[in-house]
Coordinates of C-alpha atoms in Angstrom, one line a residue:
M557 CA -1.6 -73.8 43.1
A558 CA 1.2 -74.8 40.7
K559 CA 0.3 -78.5 41.0
L560 CA -3.4 -77.7 40.3
W561 CA -2.4 -75.7 37.2
F562 CA -0.1 -78.6 36.0
K563 CA -2.9 -81.1 36.4
F564 CA -5.2 -78.8 34.5
Q565 CA -2.8 -78.6 31.6
R566 CA -2.1 -82.3 31.5
Y567 CA -5.9 -83.1 31.5
F568 CA -6.5 -81.1 28.4
R569 CA -3.3 -82.2 26.7
R570 CA -4.5 -85.8 26.9
K571 CA -8.1 -85.0 25.8
P572 CA -7.8 -82.2 23.1
V573 CA -11.5 -82.6 22.2
R574 CA -12.4 -81.5 25.8
F575 CA -10.2 -78.5 25.4
F576 CA -11.9 -77.3 22.2
T577 CA -15.3 -78.0 23.6
F578 CA -14.4 -75.8 26.6
L579 CA -13.2 -73.1 24.3
A580 CA -16.4 -73.1 22.2
L581 CA -18.5 -72.8 25.4
Y582 CA -16.4 -69.9 26.5
L583 CA -16.8 -68.0 23.3
T584 CA -20.5 -68.7 23.2
A585 CA -20.9 -67.3 26.7
G586 CA -19.0 -64.2 25.7
S587 CA -21.2 -63.7 22.6
L588 CA -24.4 -64.0 24.7
V589 CA -23.1 -61.4 27.2
F590 CA -22.3 -59.0 24.3
L591 CA -25.7 -59.4 22.8
H592 CA -27.4 -58.9 26.1
S593 CA -25.6 -55.5 26.6
G594 CA -27.3 -54.2 23.4
F595 CA -30.8 -54.9 24.8
V596 CA -30.2 -53.8 28.4
G597 CA -32.7 -51.2 29.4
Q598 CA -35.2 -51.7 26.6
P599 CA -38.7 -51.2 27.8
A600 CA -41.1 -54.0 27.5
V601 CA -43.3 -54.0 24.4
S602 CA -47.0 -54.7 24.5
G603 CA -48.7 -57.5 22.6
N604 CA -49.8 -55.2 19.8
Q605 CA -46.3 -53.8 19.4
A606 CA -44.7 -57.2 19.4
N607 CA -47.0 -58.3 16.6
P608 CA -47.0 -55.7 13.9
A609 CA -48.4 -58.0 11.3
A610 CA -52.0 -58.9 12.2
A611 CA -52.0 -62.1 10.1
G612 CA -48.6 -63.3 11.5
G613 CA -48.3 -65.5 14.5
P614 CA -46.2 -64.8 17.7
A615 CA -43.1 -66.2 16.3
E616 CA -43.3 -64.1 13.1
G617 CA -44.0 -61.0 15.1
A618 CA -41.0 -61.6 17.4
E619 CA -38.8 -62.2 14.3
L620 CA -39.9 -58.9 12.7
S621 CA -39.4 -57.0 15.9
F622 CA -35.9 -58.4 16.2
L623 CA -35.0 -57.6 12.6
G624 CA -36.3 -54.1 13.0
D625 CA -33.8 -53.6 15.9
M626 CA -31.0 -55.1 13.9
H627 CA -31.3 -52.2 11.4
L628 CA -30.4 -49.6 14.1
G629 CA -26.8 -49.3 12.8
R630 CA -27.9 -48.3 9.3
G631 CA -29.9 -45.6 7.5
F632 CA -29.1 -42.7 9.7
R633 CA -28.7 -40.3 6.7
D634 CA -32.5 -40.0 6.4
T635 CA -34.0 -37.0 8.1
G636 CA -37.5 -37.6 9.2
E637 CA -39.6 -36.1 12.0
A638 CA -40.0 -37.8 15.4
S639 CA -43.0 -39.7 14.2
S640 CA -41.2 -41.2 11.2
I641 CA -38.2 -42.1 13.5
A642 CA -40.6 -43.9 15.8
R643 CA -42.2 -45.8 12.9
R644 CA -38.8 -46.7 11.5
Y645 CA -37.1 -47.9 14.6
G646 CA -39.9 -49.0 16.8
P647 CA -41.9 -47.5 19.8
W648 CA -38.9 -47.9 22.2
F649 CA -37.4 -44.8 20.6
K650 CA -40.0 -42.7 22.5
G651 CA -39.9 -42.2 26.3
K652 CA -42.9 -42.5 28.6
D653 CA -44.0 -39.0 27.7
G654 CA -43.9 -39.7 24.0
N655 CA -40.8 -37.6 23.2
E656 CA -37.7 -38.8 21.5
R657 CA -35.0 -40.1 23.7
A658 CA -32.7 -37.3 22.7
K659 CA -30.2 -38.0 25.4
L660 CA -30.3 -41.7 24.9
G661 CA -28.4 -42.1 28.2
D662 CA -30.2 -45.3 29.1
Y663 CA -29.0 -47.3 26.1
G664 CA -25.5 -48.8 25.9
G665 CA -23.3 -50.1 23.2
A666 CA -22.7 -49.1 19.5
W667 CA -26.4 -48.7 18.8
S668 CA -26.8 -46.0 21.4
R669 CA -23.8 -44.1 20.1
A670 CA -25.2 -44.3 16.5
L671 CA -28.6 -42.9 17.7
K672 CA -26.8 -40.1 19.6
G673 CA -25.0 -39.2 16.4
R674 CA -28.3 -39.2 14.5
V675 CA -30.0 -36.9 16.9
V676 CA -27.0 -34.5 16.9
R677 CA -27.0 -34.4 13.1
E678 CA -30.8 -33.7 13.0
K679 CA -30.3 -30.8 15.4
E680 CA -27.6 -29.4 13.2
E681 CA -29.8 -29.7 10.1
E682 CA -32.5 -27.6 11.9
R683 CA -30.1 -24.6 11.5
A684 CA -29.7 -24.9 7.8
K685 CA -31.5 -26.1 4.7
Y686 CA -29.7 -27.5 1.7
I687 CA -30.9 -25.8 -1.5
G688 CA -28.7 -27.2 -4.2
C689 CA -25.6 -27.3 -6.2
Y690 CA -24.6 -24.0 -7.9
L691 CA -22.0 -22.8 -10.5
D692 CA -19.1 -20.8 -9.1
D693 CA -16.7 -18.6 -10.9
T694 CA -13.4 -17.3 -9.4
Q695 CA -13.9 -14.0 -11.2
S696 CA -17.5 -13.5 -10.1
R697 CA -18.3 -15.5 -6.9
A698 CA -21.8 -16.9 -6.4
L699 CA -21.5 -16.0 -2.7
R700 CA -19.7 -12.7 -2.1
G701 CA -19.3 -12.5 1.6
V702 CA -16.3 -13.7 3.6
S703 CA -14.6 -16.9 2.8
F704 CA -12.1 -19.2 4.4
F705 CA -10.3 -22.5 3.6
D706 CA -9.2 -25.6 5.5
Y707 CA -7.8 -28.3 3.3
K708 CA -7.7 -30.8 6.2
K709 CA -10.6 -30.3 8.5
M710 CA -13.5 -28.7 6.6
T711 CA -17.0 -29.8 7.6
I712 CA -20.5 -28.7 6.6
F713 CA -21.3 -27.7 10.1
R714 CA -18.1 -25.7 10.5
C715 CA -18.8 -23.7 7.3
Q716 CA -22.4 -23.1 8.4
D717 CA -21.4 -22.0 11.9
N718 CA -18.8 -19.5 10.6
C719 CA -21.3 -18.0 8.2
A720 CA -24.1 -17.9 10.7
E721 CA -21.9 -16.2 13.3
R722 CA -21.2 -13.4 10.9
G723 CA -24.9 -13.0 10.1
Y724 CA -25.0 -14.3 6.5
L725 CA -28.0 -15.9 4.9
Y726 CA -26.2 -18.5 2.9
A727 CA -23.2 -20.9 3.3
G728 CA -21.6 -22.7 0.4
L729 CA -18.8 -25.3 0.2
E730 CA -16.5 -25.9 -2.7
F731 CA -13.6 -28.2 -3.6
G732 CA -14.2 -30.2 -0.4
A733 CA -12.3 -27.5 1.7
E734 CA -13.5 -24.0 0.8
C735 CA -16.3 -22.1 2.6
Y736 CA -18.1 -19.1 1.2
C737 CA -20.7 -16.9 2.8
G738 CA -23.2 -14.4 1.4
H739 CA -26.6 -12.8 1.5
K740 CA -27.5 -13.5 -2.1
I741 CA -26.8 -16.3 -4.5
Q742 CA -25.6 -14.8 -7.8
A743 CA -25.2 -17.9 -9.9
T744 CA -27.3 -20.6 -11.7
N745 CA -28.3 -23.9 -10.3
V746 CA -26.7 -27.0 -11.8
S747 CA -27.1 -30.8 -11.6
E748 CA -26.5 -32.4 -8.1
A749 CA -24.1 -34.8 -9.8
E750 CA -21.7 -31.9 -10.3
C751 CA -21.2 -31.4 -6.6
D752 CA -19.2 -34.6 -6.1
M753 CA -16.3 -33.8 -3.7
E754 CA -16.1 -35.2 -0.2
C755 CA -15.5 -32.8 2.7
K756 CA -11.9 -33.0 3.8
G757 CA -12.9 -33.3 7.5
E758 CA -16.2 -35.3 7.2
R759 CA -16.3 -38.6 5.3
G760 CA -19.5 -39.3 3.5
S761 CA -20.5 -35.6 3.2
V762 CA -20.4 -33.6 0.1
C763 CA -18.7 -30.2 0.0
G764 CA -19.3 -29.0 -3.5
G765 CA -17.0 -29.8 -6.5
A766 CA -14.7 -28.2 -8.9
N767 CA -16.1 -24.6 -9.3
R768 CA -19.3 -25.9 -7.8
L769 CA -20.9 -24.9 -4.5
S770 CA -23.1 -26.9 -2.2
V771 CA -25.3 -24.2 -0.9
Y772 CA -27.2 -24.1 2.4
R773 CA -29.7 -21.4 3.5
L774 CA -29.1 -20.7 7.2
Q775 CA -32.0 -20.5 9.6
L776 CA -31.0 -17.2 11.1
A777 CA -31.3 -17.7 14.8
Q778 CA -28.5 -15.1 14.9
E779 CA -30.6 -12.5 13.1
S780 CA -29.4 -9.9 15.7
A781 CA -25.8 -10.7 14.7
R782 CA -26.6 -9.7 11.1
R783 CA -28.3 -6.5 12.1
Y784 CA -26.3 -5.3 15.1
G785 CA -22.9 -7.0 15.2
S786 CA -21.9 -7.0 11.5
A787 CA -20.7 -3.4 10.9
V788 CA -17.2 -1.9 11.5
F789 CA -17.0 1.8 12.1
R790 CA -14.5 3.4 9.6
G791 CA -14.9 7.1 10.6
C792 CA -16.1 10.5 9.3
F793 CA -15.2 11.4 5.7
R794 CA -15.8 14.4 3.4
R795 CA -18.4 13.8 0.7
P796 CA -16.6 12.6 -2.5
D797 CA -16.5 14.9 -5.5
N798 CA -18.4 12.6 -7.9
L799 CA -20.8 10.9 -5.6
S800 CA -22.6 8.8 -8.1
L801 CA -19.3 7.2 -9.3
A802 CA -17.8 6.9 -5.9
L803 CA -20.8 5.4 -4.2
P804 CA -23.1 4.1 -7.0
V805 CA -26.2 3.0 -4.9
T806 CA -28.2 5.5 -2.9
A807 CA -31.5 5.3 -1.0
A808 CA -33.5 8.0 0.8
M809 CA -34.3 7.0 4.4
L810 CA -36.4 9.4 6.4
N811 CA -36.2 7.4 9.6
M812 CA -32.4 6.8 9.2
S813 CA -30.5 4.5 11.5
V814 CA -27.1 2.8 11.3
D815 CA -28.8 -0.6 11.1
K816 CA -31.1 0.4 8.3
C817 CA -28.3 1.7 6.1
V818 CA -25.9 -1.2 6.9
D819 CA -28.6 -3.7 6.2
F820 CA -29.5 -2.0 2.9
C821 CA -25.9 -2.0 1.7
T822 CA -25.4 -5.5 2.9
E823 CA -28.4 -6.6 0.9
K824 CA -27.1 -4.8 -2.2
E825 CA -23.7 -6.7 -1.7
Y826 CA -21.5 -3.6 -1.0
P827 CA -18.8 -3.5 1.6
L828 CA -19.3 0.2 2.5
A829 CA -22.3 1.9 4.0
A830 CA -22.1 5.7 4.1
L831 CA -24.7 7.6 6.1
A832 CA -25.4 11.2 5.0
G833 CA -28.3 12.5 7.1
T834 CA -31.4 11.1 5.5
A835 CA -29.5 9.4 2.6
C836 CA -27.7 6.0 2.6
H837 CA -25.0 5.4 0.0
C838 CA -23.3 2.1 -0.8
G839 CA -20.1 1.3 -2.7
F840 CA -16.5 0.1 -2.6
P841 CA -13.3 1.8 -1.4
T842 CA -11.9 3.3 -4.6
T843 CA -9.5 6.1 -5.6
R844 CA -12.5 8.4 -5.6
F845 CA -13.3 7.4 -2.0
P846 CA -10.2 5.8 -0.5
L847 CA -11.0 6.3 3.2
H848 CA -7.5 7.6 3.9
D849 CA -8.3 11.2 5.0
R850 CA -10.5 11.0 8.1
E851 CA -12.2 14.1 9.4
D852 CA -13.0 15.3 12.9
E853 CA -16.1 13.3 14.0
Q854 CA -17.7 16.4 15.2
L855 CA -18.4 17.3 11.5
C856 CA -20.5 14.2 11.2
A857 CA -22.3 14.6 14.6
Q858 CA -25.9 14.8 13.5
K859 CA -28.2 12.5 15.4
C860 CA -30.0 9.8 13.5
S861 CA -33.7 10.4 13.3
A862 CA -34.4 6.8 14.4
E863 CA -31.5 6.4 16.9
E864 CA -31.0 8.8 19.7
F865 CA -27.4 8.0 20.5
E866 CA -25.9 7.4 17.0
S867 CA -24.6 9.9 14.4
C868 CA -25.9 9.6 10.9
G869 CA -23.6 12.2 9.2
T870 CA -24.7 15.1 7.1
P871 CA -25.0 15.8 3.3
S872 CA -21.4 17.1 3.3
Y873 CA -19.7 14.7 5.8
F874 CA -20.5 11.0 5.8
I875 CA -20.3 8.5 8.6
V876 CA -18.9 5.3 7.0
Y877 CA -19.3 1.7 8.2
Q878 CA -17.8 -1.5 6.7
T879 CA -20.4 -4.2 6.2
Q880 CA -19.7 -7.9 6.3
V881 CA -19.8 -8.2 2.5
Q882 CA -16.4 -9.3 1.3
D883 CA -14.7 -7.2 -1.3
N884 CA -13.9 -9.8 -4.0
R885 CA -11.8 -7.5 -6.2
C886 CA -8.7 -8.9 -4.5
M887 CA -9.7 -12.4 -3.6
D888 CA -8.6 -14.3 -6.8
R889 CA -5.3 -16.1 -6.5
R890 CA -3.3 -18.4 -8.7
F891 CA 0.2 -19.7 -9.5
L892 CA 2.4 -17.7 -11.9
P893 CA 1.5 -18.5 -15.5
G894 CA 5.2 -19.1 -16.4
K895 CA 8.3 -19.9 -14.4
S896 CA 9.7 -16.8 -12.7
K897 CA 13.2 -15.7 -13.9
Q898 CA 14.2 -14.6 -10.4
L899 CA 13.7 -15.8 -6.9
I900 CA 12.6 -13.1 -4.4
A901 CA 12.7 -13.8 -0.7
L902 CA 10.3 -12.6 1.9
A903 CA 12.8 -12.7 4.7
S904 CA 12.2 -12.1 8.3
F905 CA 13.0 -13.2 11.8
P906 CA 10.4 -15.6 13.1
G907 CA 7.5 -13.7 14.8
A908 CA 8.0 -10.6 12.6
G909 CA 4.8 -11.0 10.7
N910 CA 5.9 -13.0 7.7
T911 CA 2.6 -15.0 7.4
W912 CA 0.6 -11.8 7.6
A913 CA 2.8 -10.2 4.9
R914 CA 2.3 -13.2 2.7
H915 CA -1.5 -12.8 3.1
L916 CA -1.2 -9.2 2.0
I917 CA 1.0 -9.9 -1.0
E918 CA -1.3 -12.7 -2.2
L919 CA -4.3 -10.4 -2.1
A920 CA -2.4 -7.5 -3.7
T921 CA -0.8 -9.4 -6.6
G922 CA -3.3 -12.3 -7.1
F923 CA -0.4 -14.8 -7.0
Y924 CA 0.5 -17.4 -4.4
T925 CA 3.6 -17.1 -2.3
G926 CA 5.9 -20.0 -1.6
S927 CA 8.0 -21.1 1.3
Y928 CA 11.5 -22.3 2.0
Y929 CA 9.8 -24.8 4.4
F930 CA 6.6 -26.8 4.3
D931 CA 4.0 -26.0 7.0
G932 CA 1.0 -28.2 6.6
S933 CA -1.2 -26.1 8.8
L934 CA -0.6 -23.0 6.5
Y935 CA -1.3 -25.1 3.4
N936 CA -4.6 -26.3 5.0
K937 CA -5.5 -22.6 5.6
G938 CA -5.2 -21.6 2.0
F939 CA -1.5 -21.0 1.3
K940 CA -1.4 -23.3 -1.7
G941 CA 2.1 -22.3 -2.6
E942 CA 3.3 -23.9 0.6
R943 CA 3.5 -27.3 -1.0
D944 CA 5.7 -26.2 -4.0
H945 CA 9.4 -26.5 -3.8
W946 CA 10.9 -23.1 -3.1
R947 CA 12.8 -23.2 -6.5
S948 CA 9.7 -24.1 -8.5
G949 CA 9.4 -20.6 -9.9
R950 CA 5.6 -20.7 -9.7
T951 CA 5.2 -18.4 -6.7
I952 CA 5.6 -14.6 -6.5
C953 CA 8.0 -14.7 -3.5
I954 CA 9.5 -17.2 -1.0
K955 CA 9.0 -17.0 2.7
T956 CA 12.3 -17.7 4.6
H957 CA 13.7 -17.2 8.1
E958 CA 17.2 -18.3 7.0
S959 CA 20.3 -16.4 7.6
G960 CA 23.9 -17.1 6.5
Q961 CA 25.7 -16.2 3.3
K962 CA 25.0 -19.3 1.3
E963 CA 21.3 -19.3 2.0
I964 CA 20.9 -15.6 1.3
E965 CA 22.9 -15.5 -1.9
A966 CA 20.5 -18.1 -3.4
F967 CA 18.0 -15.3 -3.9
D968 CA 18.0 -12.6 -6.5
A969 CA 16.2 -10.0 -4.4
A970 CA 14.5 -9.8 -1.0
I971 CA 11.9 -8.0 1.0
L972 CA 13.4 -7.8 4.5
L973 CA 10.7 -7.5 7.1
I974 CA 11.9 -6.2 10.5
R975 CA 9.9 -6.0 13.7
N976 CA 10.5 -4.7 17.2
P977 CA 12.5 -7.5 18.8
Y978 CA 10.5 -7.3 22.1
K979 CA 7.3 -7.9 20.1
A980 CA 8.8 -10.4 17.6
L981 CA 10.3 -12.6 20.4
M982 CA 6.9 -12.7 22.2
A983 CA 5.1 -13.5 19.0
E984 CA 7.4 -16.3 18.1
F985 CA 7.2 -17.7 21.6
N986 CA 3.4 -17.7 21.3
R987 CA 3.6 -19.4 17.9
K988 CA 6.0 -22.1 19.3
Y989 CA 3.8 -23.0 22.2
G990 CA 0.3 -21.9 20.9
G991 CA 0.3 -22.2 17.1
H992 CA 0.1 -19.6 14.4
I993 CA -2.7 -17.5 16.0
G994 CA -2.6 -19.0 19.5
F995 CA -0.9 -18.0 22.7
A996 CA 1.6 -19.7 25.0
A997 CA 0.3 -20.7 28.5
H998 CA 1.4 -18.7 31.6
A999 CA 3.3 -21.7 32.8
H1000 CA 5.6 -21.4 29.8
W1001 CA 6.2 -17.7 30.4
K1002 CA 7.0 -18.3 34.1
G1003 CA 9.0 -21.5 33.6
K1004 CA 12.5 -22.1 32.2
E1005 CA 11.3 -22.1 28.6
W1006 CA 11.1 -18.3 28.3
P1007 CA 14.5 -17.3 29.6
E1008 CA 16.1 -20.0 27.5
F1009 CA 14.2 -18.9 24.5
V1010 CA 15.3 -15.3 24.8
R1011 CA 18.9 -16.3 25.4
N1012 CA 18.9 -18.3 22.1
Y1013 CA 16.7 -16.2 19.9
A1014 CA 17.6 -12.6 20.8
P1015 CA 21.1 -12.8 19.1
W1016 CA 19.5 -14.3 16.1
W1017 CA 17.1 -11.3 15.7
A1018 CA 20.2 -9.1 15.2
T1019 CA 22.3 -11.4 13.1
H1020 CA 19.4 -12.2 10.8
T1021 CA 19.0 -8.6 9.8
L1022 CA 22.8 -7.9 9.6
D1023 CA 23.4 -11.0 7.4
W1024 CA 20.6 -10.0 4.9
L1025 CA 22.0 -6.4 4.8
K1026 CA 25.5 -7.7 4.1
F1027 CA 24.9 -10.6 1.7
G1028 CA 21.5 -9.9 0.2
K1029 CA 21.1 -8.6 -3.4
K1030 CA 18.6 -5.8 -3.9
V1031 CA 17.1 -5.8 -0.4
L1032 CA 14.0 -3.7 0.3
V1033 CA 13.7 -3.1 4.1
V1034 CA 10.1 -2.9 5.4
H1035 CA 9.4 -2.3 9.1
F1036 CA 6.4 -4.2 10.4
E1037 CA 5.2 -1.2 12.4
D1038 CA 5.2 0.9 9.2
L1039 CA 3.3 -1.7 7.3
K1040 CA 0.6 -1.7 10.0
Q1041 CA 0.5 2.1 10.2
D1042 CA 0.5 2.9 6.4
L1043 CA -0.4 -0.4 4.7
F1044 CA -1.3 1.3 1.3
V1045 CA 2.1 2.9 0.8
Q1046 CA 4.3 0.1 2.2
L1047 CA 2.5 -2.7 0.4
G1048 CA 2.8 -0.6 -2.8
R1049 CA 6.6 -0.6 -2.3
M1050 CA 6.7 -4.4 -1.8
V1051 CA 4.6 -5.1 -4.8
S1052 CA 6.8 -2.8 -6.9
L1053 CA 9.9 -4.8 -6.0
L1054 CA 8.0 -8.0 -7.0
G1055 CA 7.5 -6.6 -10.5
V1056 CA 3.7 -6.8 -10.6
A1057 CA 1.6 -3.9 -11.8
V1058 CA -1.3 -3.5 -9.3
R1059 CA -4.2 -1.1 -9.6
E1060 CA -4.8 1.2 -6.6
D1061 CA -8.4 -0.1 -6.3
R1062 CA -7.0 -3.5 -5.6
L1063 CA -4.7 -2.2 -2.9
L1064 CA -7.7 -0.4 -1.4
C1065 CA -9.5 -3.8 -1.4
V1066 CA -6.5 -5.3 0.5
E1067 CA -6.8 -2.7 3.1
S1068 CA -10.4 -3.8 3.9
Q1069 CA -9.4 -7.5 4.1
K1070 CA -6.0 -6.9 5.7
D1071 CA -6.3 -9.1 8.8
G1072 CA -7.6 -12.3 7.2
N1073 CA -7.4 -15.5 9.3
F1074 CA -3.7 -15.5 9.7
K1075 CA -2.9 -12.6 12.0
R1076 CA -2.9 -13.0 15.7
S1077 CA -5.5 -10.8 17.3
G1078 CA -2.9 -9.1 19.5
L1079 CA -0.5 -10.2 22.3
R1080 CA -2.4 -11.4 25.2
K1081 CA -1.7 -9.1 28.1
L1082 CA 0.5 -10.7 30.8
E1083 CA 0.2 -9.8 34.4
Y1084 CA 3.9 -8.8 34.3
D1085 CA 6.6 -7.7 31.9
P1086 CA 8.4 -11.0 30.9
Y1087 CA 11.6 -9.2 30.1
T1088 CA 14.0 -8.9 33.0
A1089 CA 16.5 -6.0 33.4
D1090 CA 19.3 -8.2 32.0
M1091 CA 17.2 -9.3 29.0
Q1092 CA 16.4 -5.6 28.2
K1093 CA 20.0 -4.6 28.5
T1094 CA 21.1 -7.3 26.0
I1095 CA 18.2 -6.7 23.6
S1096 CA 18.8 -2.9 23.6
A1097 CA 22.4 -3.5 22.5
Y1098 CA 21.2 -5.6 19.6
I1099 CA 18.7 -2.9 18.6
K1100 CA 21.6 -0.3 18.5
M1101 CA 23.6 -2.7 16.3
V1102 CA 20.8 -3.1 13.8
D1103 CA 20.0 0.6 13.8
A1104 CA 23.6 1.5 13.1
A1105 CA 23.7 -1.0 10.2
L1106 CA 20.6 0.4 8.6
K1107 CA 21.8 4.0 8.9
G1108 CA 25.2 2.9 7.6
R1109 CA 23.5 1.9 4.3
N1110 CA 21.5 5.2 4.1
L1111 CA 18.3 3.5 5.2
T1112 CA 15.8 4.6 7.8
G1113 CA 16.9 3.4 11.2
V1114 CA 14.6 1.4 13.5
P1115 CA 11.4 3.1 14.7
D1116 CA 11.5 5.1 17.9
D1117 CA 9.3 2.7 19.9
Y1118 CA 12.0 0.0 19.7
Y1119 CA 13.6 1.6 22.8
P1120 CA 13.6 2.6 25.5
R1121 CA 11.2 0.2 27.0

């Protein structure tokens, strides 16, 4: 075999022309095989189809047919019906039954993949119709439902899908990365040229512009979601003293039902729907109607005239639902107009709810929060202060998990957020192995990762709090559990330390938007308690250390549910 190979090399070395001839033949053969793969499986065309120009001869007809096929890789942005597709790309696009080859499973190569992409896009376009470019104002949004941002992966379909799932009629995209939903467009139409920003997650697609919305009307296949899945029960409340000011829109409904009242208030763009027997009232949570003092639901237990199993309240006690209309009184955010004279830390142990607290502070103050670190995923989700250097002075406070004298003394004041270590450790473990709102797999809990994690992180939970109490200047302690239980009061304390004057109505707005997109829905229930007896013994000792340190500074000790387990 070696001798044969040696003779083969010597033969071509003596006759280089033969070598290049052989190489050319080889490449030609490969090209023919590649071209053949693009035509494999094409059905035969009849004589009439092969000769589209009646005056042209066979050669001309074949040439035209071939050129028509060569255009398969282009022009897929057009959205015609099946008949126009067939005319544009030839009769082979239809199967024997005359229908489009939606699956395209019998065609190979790049052309097949391109056609598959076209069909998928056309199916997506069936669910929404583009209606134009609209002006948007941060003080008065064109679409006033929920909103979310993704500065890395935003696509038109993702925005439409999120709005449709929540039952909205319109979806709008702005700045290439922001998605807004609503039931009504409250803005003027502008030139298409003003919507000129490419979607961050979809090249070649337009996602609005600077203060300009690309708006789509959703074809509501999820009509039932808008009617039946959009309202959140808030409870039974006493009729407010000044009804016309507290709930400014009212409609009489003889055949009252929850759906009718919720739909009416949603259409009027109000976040609250209050049922009062045969009257439906709409409005915002305000100091006149704060939704803080719930009454016994038996006081509202009057059956709806159009719903046998639902309560519709009475003229004196209202049943209140929260619609899917977003309360925009607390959605505007910006950087500080001038450089801050002090650096305020939002300090916590990892897993203690720092990201959620940042979300609340941004809504309450209207200013972005910063970070000692840079987390690209949080920046992409709307925390624009994440990219600023922590000493920039443009953000209202700075997220940090740092401990140690030097790091702590760099700040002029601090909000110290403390959470039950058992919950905090599990939350941070979930974040480490599942992302900011994800969950660790069972394999991680059962493997060596969890015991090692507790061994390393549990002491840090205690030393983090002790260090901030010892070295911090002007430290405000907030317990995560208290923030969940009484958000209005605790958030008011936090905002006061930040030196921002906030109206009560804005804090009430925050209450209705409190979860946002950055709070984990809850710890996924495990089949067993991950904490062993030794772990619990160690953690309980740390809890007692922190409790003693808090009480030693005349502060409230740790909540009772920290121990025993």
